[in-house]
Structure formats: C-alpha cells, structure tokens
Tab-separated table of C-alpha atoms in Angstrom:
chain	number	residue	atom	x	y	z
A	1	MET	CA	88.485	106.464	81.242
A	2	SER	CA	88.329	104.110	84.222
A	3	ILE	CA	90.933	101.409	84.734
A	4	PRO	CA	89.679	98.423	86.882
A	5	LEU	CA	91.746	98.340	89.987
A	6	ARG	CA	92.273	94.570	89.547
A	7	HIS	CA	94.502	95.328	86.545
A	8	TRP	CA	97.230	96.691	88.837
A	9	GLU	CA	97.608	93.171	90.272
A	10	THR	CA	99.562	92.371	87.152
A	11	TYR	CA	102.615	93.959	88.778
A	12	ARG	CA	102.388	91.876	91.949
A	13	VAL	CA	105.223	89.536	92.749
A	14	ARG	CA	103.666	86.161	93.558
A	15	PRO	CA	104.822	84.171	96.623
A	16	LYS	CA	108.109	82.434	95.829
A	17	GLN	CA	108.189	83.843	92.316
A	18	ASN	CA	111.819	83.937	90.922
A	19	VAL	CA	112.240	87.553	89.856
A	20	ARG	CA	114.530	88.544	87.049
A	21	LEU	CA	114.450	92.305	86.607
A	22	ALA	CA	116.196	92.227	83.230
A	23	GLN	CA	113.185	90.339	81.863
A	24	ILE	CA	110.606	92.893	83.065
A	25	PRO	CA	110.084	96.061	80.902
A	26	ALA	CA	110.813	99.260	82.756
A	27	ASP	CA	109.111	101.389	80.123
A	28	ALA	CA	105.747	99.494	79.959
A	29	THR	CA	102.481	101.449	79.901
A	30	ASP	CA	100.194	98.433	79.841
A	31	PHE	CA	96.905	99.925	80.933
A	32	CYS	CA	97.268	103.548	79.841
A	33	ALA	CA	99.482	104.788	77.037
A	34	ASP	CA	98.304	108.335	77.075
A	35	LYS	CA	99.903	110.758	79.560
A	36	LYS	CA	96.965	113.215	79.633
A	37	ALA	CA	94.505	110.414	80.326
A	38	ALA	CA	96.749	108.977	83.019
A	39	ARG	CA	96.894	112.257	84.787
A	40	ALA	CA	93.080	112.662	84.722
A	41	GLU	CA	92.745	109.115	86.098
A	42	LEU	CA	95.352	109.823	88.789
A	43	LYS	CA	93.309	112.875	89.903
A	44	GLN	CA	90.263	110.597	90.452
A	45	TYR	CA	92.395	108.033	92.297
A	46	ARG	CA	93.757	110.672	94.602
A	47	LYS	CA	90.241	111.889	95.534
A	48	GLN	CA	89.186	108.377	96.397
A	49	ILE	CA	92.388	107.730	98.365
A	50	ASP	CA	91.767	110.801	100.445
A	51	ASP	CA	88.179	109.808	101.201
A	52	LEU	CA	89.193	106.322	102.241
A	53	ALA	CA	92.135	107.626	104.337
A	54	ALA	CA	89.658	109.849	106.178
A	55	ALA	CA	87.399	106.897	106.849
A	56	LEU	CA	90.433	104.803	108.012
A	57	ALA	CA	91.312	107.682	110.430
A	58	ALA	CA	87.821	107.823	111.762
A	59	GLU	CA	87.656	104.053	112.261
A	60	ASN	CA	90.992	104.152	114.060
A	61	LYS	CA	91.533	100.408	114.180
A	62	ARG	CA	93.928	99.562	111.293
A	63	SER	CA	96.578	101.248	109.251
A	64	LEU	CA	98.195	101.053	105.808
A	65	LEU	CA	101.922	101.059	105.241
A	66	VAL	CA	103.203	101.915	101.758
A	67	ILE	CA	106.925	101.181	101.076
A	68	LEU	CA	108.789	102.701	98.111
A	69	GLN	CA	112.096	101.301	97.039
A	70	GLY	CA	114.106	101.564	93.907
A	71	MET	CA	117.380	102.497	92.275
A	72	ASP	CA	118.549	106.185	92.585
A	73	ALA	CA	116.349	108.437	90.419
A	74	ALA	CA	113.631	105.867	90.154
A	75	GLY	CA	111.152	108.402	91.418
A	76	LYS	CA	110.501	107.653	95.097
A	77	ASP	CA	110.189	111.348	95.890
A	78	GLY	CA	108.112	112.009	92.803
A	79	ALA	CA	105.706	109.175	93.617
A	80	VAL	CA	105.237	110.590	97.096
A	81	LYS	CA	104.462	114.022	95.792
A	82	LYS	CA	102.101	112.950	92.924
A	83	VAL	CA	100.192	110.128	94.582
A	84	PHE	CA	99.738	111.549	98.063
A	85	THR	CA	99.152	115.193	97.174
A	86	GLY	CA	95.687	116.090	98.333
A	87	VAL	CA	95.573	113.474	101.138
A	88	ASN	CA	94.799	115.305	104.413
A	89	PRO	CA	98.115	115.499	106.270
A	90	GLN	CA	96.357	114.621	109.441
A	91	HIS	CA	95.734	111.204	107.996
A	92	CYS	CA	99.055	110.580	106.133
A	93	ARG	CA	102.612	110.507	107.488
A	94	VAL	CA	105.659	110.277	105.154
A	95	THR	CA	109.011	109.088	106.474
A	96	ALA	CA	112.146	109.430	104.370
A	97	PHE	CA	114.922	107.251	105.531
A	98	LYS	CA	118.345	108.840	104.937
A	99	PRO	CA	121.725	107.225	105.846
A	100	PRO	CA	121.540	106.382	109.530
A	101	ASP	CA	122.769	109.049	111.980
A	102	ARG	CA	124.928	108.494	115.001
A	103	GLU	CA	122.096	107.660	117.283
A	104	GLU	CA	120.557	105.235	114.839
A	105	LEU	CA	123.924	103.476	114.344
A	106	GLU	CA	124.038	102.797	118.014
A	107	HIS	CA	120.913	100.595	117.749
A	108	ASP	CA	119.987	97.612	115.490
A	109	TYR	CA	119.065	98.463	111.880
A	110	LEU	CA	115.355	98.092	112.560
A	111	TRP	CA	115.192	100.504	115.539
A	112	ARG	CA	114.407	103.522	113.462
A	113	ILE	CA	111.771	101.573	111.530
A	114	TYR	CA	109.875	100.785	114.712
A	115	ARG	CA	109.623	104.485	115.558
A	116	ALA	CA	108.175	105.377	112.161
A	117	MET	CA	105.529	102.717	111.933
A	118	PRO	CA	102.015	104.079	111.269
A	119	ALA	CA	99.619	104.369	114.186
A	120	LYS	CA	96.058	103.082	114.063
A	121	GLY	CA	94.106	105.085	111.603
A	122	GLU	CA	97.157	106.307	109.652
A	123	LEU	CA	98.345	105.927	106.139
A	124	GLY	CA	102.069	105.625	106.466
A	125	VAL	CA	104.524	106.064	103.560
A	126	PHE	CA	108.183	104.958	103.730
A	127	ASN	CA	110.506	106.615	101.206
A	128	ARG	CA	113.148	103.899	101.417
A	129	SER	CA	112.704	101.470	104.261
A	130	GLN	CA	114.130	98.555	106.217
A	131	TYR	CA	115.052	96.981	102.853
A	132	GLU	CA	117.618	99.701	102.280
A	133	ASP	CA	119.676	98.081	105.134
A	134	VAL	CA	119.732	94.907	103.195
A	135	VAL	CA	120.049	95.933	99.559
A	136	ALA	CA	122.423	98.873	99.820
A	137	ASP	CA	124.631	97.415	102.569
A	138	GLN	CA	124.992	94.176	100.678
A	139	ALA	CA	125.523	95.613	97.201
A	140	ARG	CA	128.241	97.942	98.623
A	141	GLY	CA	129.908	95.056	100.350
A	142	ASP	CA	129.269	96.344	103.908
A	143	ILE	CA	127.573	93.092	104.923
A	144	PRO	CA	128.047	89.580	103.538
A	145	ARG	CA	125.286	87.776	101.597
A	146	ARG	CA	124.731	85.548	104.529
A	147	GLU	CA	123.827	88.468	106.769
A	148	GLY	CA	121.666	89.932	104.041
A	149	ARG	CA	119.665	86.767	103.903
A	150	MET	CA	119.338	86.722	107.685
A	151	ARG	CA	117.927	90.286	107.578
A	152	LEU	CA	115.399	89.303	104.950
A	153	LEU	CA	114.131	86.569	107.223
A	154	GLN	CA	113.922	88.938	110.146
A	155	ILE	CA	112.048	91.444	108.029
A	156	ALA	CA	109.629	88.815	106.818
A	157	ASP	CA	108.909	87.765	110.370
A	158	LEU	CA	108.269	91.347	111.404
A	159	GLU	CA	105.932	92.050	108.508
A	160	ARG	CA	103.909	88.989	109.455
A	161	VAL	CA	103.619	90.305	113.082
A	162	TRP	CA	102.685	93.767	111.738
A	163	THR	CA	99.922	92.404	109.520
A	164	GLU	CA	98.604	90.231	112.311
A	165	ASN	CA	98.262	93.445	114.392
A	166	GLY	CA	96.199	95.339	111.773
A	167	ILE	CA	98.791	96.885	109.572
A	168	VAL	CA	98.177	96.280	105.846
A	169	ILE	CA	101.467	96.464	103.799
A	170	ARG	CA	101.995	97.272	100.201
A	171	LYS	CA	105.510	97.421	98.874
A	172	PHE	CA	106.667	98.949	95.650
A	173	PHE	CA	109.862	98.459	93.643
A	174	LEU	CA	110.014	101.369	91.173
A	175	HIS	CA	111.683	99.599	88.154
A	176	ILE	CA	113.844	101.985	86.189
A	177	SER	CA	116.177	101.122	83.394
A	178	ARG	CA	119.828	102.074	83.467
A	179	GLY	CA	119.366	104.222	80.331
A	180	GLU	CA	116.585	106.231	81.916
A	181	GLN	CA	118.604	106.637	85.103
A	182	THR	CA	121.452	108.085	82.995
A	183	SER	CA	118.991	110.585	81.444
A	184	ARG	CA	117.681	111.634	84.907
A	185	PHE	CA	121.146	112.051	86.332
A	186	GLN	CA	122.193	114.141	83.325
A	187	ALA	CA	119.070	116.338	83.770
A	188	ARG	CA	120.088	116.980	87.408
A	189	LEU	CA	123.640	117.857	86.350
A	190	ASP	CA	122.355	120.239	83.657
A	191	ASN	CA	119.932	122.030	85.927
A	192	PRO	CA	121.443	124.064	88.869
A	193	LYS	CA	118.184	123.993	90.695
A	194	LYS	CA	118.452	120.209	90.861
A	195	HIS	CA	122.045	120.077	92.039
A	196	TRP	CA	120.861	119.576	95.635
A	197	LYS	CA	119.670	116.149	94.591
A	198	LEU	CA	123.157	115.068	93.542
A	199	ASP	CA	125.270	112.927	95.873
A	200	PRO	CA	128.660	111.336	95.095
A	201	SER	CA	127.337	108.015	96.400
A	202	ASP	CA	124.727	107.944	93.752
A	203	PHE	CA	127.367	107.889	91.035
A	204	GLU	CA	129.363	105.321	92.947
A	205	ASP	CA	126.338	103.087	93.129
A	206	ARG	CA	125.916	103.355	89.369
A	207	THR	CA	129.103	101.291	88.997
A	208	ARG	CA	127.492	98.617	91.185
A	209	TRP	CA	124.259	98.485	89.079
A	210	ALA	CA	124.494	94.699	88.561
A	211	HIS	CA	125.074	94.097	92.279
A	212	PHE	CA	122.054	96.210	93.260
A	213	GLN	CA	119.853	94.437	90.715
A	214	ARG	CA	120.891	90.960	91.933
A	215	VAL	CA	120.289	91.876	95.646
A	216	TYR	CA	116.938	93.447	94.821
A	217	GLU	CA	115.891	90.299	92.854
A	218	GLU	CA	116.676	88.188	95.946
A	219	ALA	CA	114.750	90.539	98.231
A	220	LEU	CA	111.748	90.659	95.836
A	221	SER	CA	111.742	86.942	95.406
A	222	ARG	CA	112.046	86.126	99.148
A	223	THR	CA	109.797	88.603	100.758
A	224	SER	CA	106.568	88.873	98.820
A	225	PRO	CA	103.989	86.735	100.687
A	226	ALA	CA	100.239	87.210	100.149
A	227	HIS	CA	100.032	89.426	103.320
A	228	ALA	CA	102.843	91.786	102.408
A	229	PRO	CA	103.324	91.744	98.674
A	230	TRP	CA	105.822	93.509	96.414
A	231	TYR	CA	104.734	95.221	93.190
A	232	ILE	CA	107.316	95.829	90.484
A	233	VAL	CA	106.072	99.008	88.813
A	234	PRO	CA	107.473	100.253	85.458
A	235	ALA	CA	109.042	103.549	86.300
A	236	ASP	CA	110.667	104.812	83.108
A	237	HIS	CA	107.587	106.940	82.451
A	238	LYS	CA	106.910	109.052	85.548
A	239	TRP	CA	103.241	109.677	84.764
A	240	TYR	CA	102.640	105.865	84.483
A	241	ARG	CA	104.564	105.093	87.572
A	242	ASP	CA	102.444	107.407	89.607
A	243	LEU	CA	99.177	106.027	88.212
A	244	ALA	CA	100.194	102.428	88.908
A	245	VAL	CA	101.246	103.217	92.532
A	246	ALA	CA	98.042	105.075	93.200
A	247	GLY	CA	95.991	102.250	91.652
A	248	VAL	CA	97.511	99.667	94.033
A	249	VAL	CA	97.115	101.948	97.086
A	250	LEU	CA	93.502	102.644	96.166
A	251	ALA	CA	92.881	98.966	95.699
A	252	ALA	CA	94.360	98.214	99.113
A	253	LEU	CA	92.237	100.848	100.891
A	254	THR	CA	89.104	99.748	98.973
A	255	ALA	CA	89.688	96.138	100.082
A	256	MET	CA	90.110	97.280	103.717
A	257	LYS	CA	86.596	98.817	103.619
A	258	PRO	CA	87.169	101.346	106.393
A	259	HIS	CA	83.921	102.816	107.751
A	260	VAL	CA	83.086	105.880	109.824
A	261	PRO	CA	81.730	104.650	113.208
A	262	MET	CA	78.266	105.487	114.234
A	263	PRO	CA	77.924	108.499	116.589
A	264	LYS	CA	77.503	107.556	120.248
A	265	LEU	CA	75.151	110.413	120.948
A	266	ASN	CA	71.507	110.876	120.103
A	267	LEU	CA	71.433	113.344	117.256
A	268	SER	CA	67.656	113.856	117.531
A	269	LYS	CA	68.093	115.575	120.920
A	270	LEU	CA	70.613	118.069	119.621
A	271	LYS	CA	69.039	121.454	118.925
A	272	LEU	CA	70.632	124.736	117.808
C-alpha cells in the first residue's frame, strides 16, 4: 500500500476558509480504513522522514516547525511518540508547552515561544504552542475576544516573518469528538497507570467544550495562509491520526528538497 502524499492536502484549511468543526467528521478514515495497513504505511513514512531530516540537518539552511494543537485527550503526546519515533534525536527537538511558570509570566506570552524555535537544520515539534495562549485563555474567560483576535494577528505576522527567514511551518488541529474524549478520559480514570495524565483543569474545560470549539474555529479560519497552513486531522482513530500527521510532515520535507552538501575536500587524495 502506498498513499500519494497529495491526498493529505484534503485536510488543509484553505486561506480565509470559514471553519465549522461540527461539520467535519472526527472519525474519518478517508485514505486508509485498515489499522494494520496504516501502521505499515506509517513505518515507511517514518523512515523517509528520518532520511529527509538528516539531509535537512546536513544542509543546515532551513528548518521545519510542526505545531500540534487540539482538545484535551486529542492525542498530541501520542502523535509525537508515534510519528517522530525513529527520527534521530540530533535532528529533532520536541517542546511541550505547559502552563506558564513564574518567569514566563513575567514576559509577554510569546517570549517562551521564541526560545523554543527550531534552529537551522532542525525539525522542531511544538506540543501545544503560541495558540494555547489564545484559545485556552479566551475560552476560560481570562482574556476578552478583542485581545484574542489581536493575538491572532500578532501570531500571523510572526509566522510570516519566520517563513521569510527559512522556517517552514505546518500546523495540526487534532480533531476529536466529545464522545471519544469521554471514552479516553474514562480509560484514564480506570487505569491507575494513567492517573498521572489527569488534571482537574481538563474536566473543567470539558464544561467549556462549546467555547473551545468556537475559539478554535476562529483561530483556524483566521491563521491558515498558504505559507503557514492548518490541517484539521480526524483524531478519533489514533492510528489514522498518526498516519495523517506523518503524511503531511513527509510531504512538507519532500517539498523542501533538502540536500546533503558536497564535501569541500578532495576525496581522491585521501588514503588509508
């Protein structure tokens, strides 16, 4: 089985598209309905991602930033583990953004983002991102809608600057249904080994589901230009979510065409 990479563009949010999450199936398996086949395809994708990430590191001129967002239990941690397992840690850096600490709160909300941006040659992965300080803060009522929109404009401007300076950006909204979130929360409650994943704020945010969906819809609609697109990935099936994310990442690296530079020394004169 080999899924053409162009198929994953189906999930791309077009510039100025008016997103309505309730109209988008979270349980879709459009291009692979078989879990076993999806896992086999994912294995091939990961090998190619690793090869291209190595070439990107050797080239050392550009970088790729992958952003993962979604409701609680949508699978951000899982996608990081399943998609980027096997990528040489020297070429890939994952940053998980937790609630801001004291030092971070003493700066503007983007300060900690700047520090985590991928260097030249790196594949950077953000588990949550600058968008968390728009969506979560607004949905919880910590900032008004006016400020949330201002932050979206600021983020859009920054992403344009980043891309103009050699950072390719791919953003993923892992789209999970409320019913599937309920099932995953219950599984965590039932398994003592998963209790560490539970946080009271997750259950509080469930009561604000409609608020989160509305703010996400606005963010997705307003910040998906051609140079920094969003992809709404069906996430009810974990195995399909991982395959879709890997497919878009592989397509982005393939389009970048990173190449290993020619050696600066004369190999014919080297003798052992």
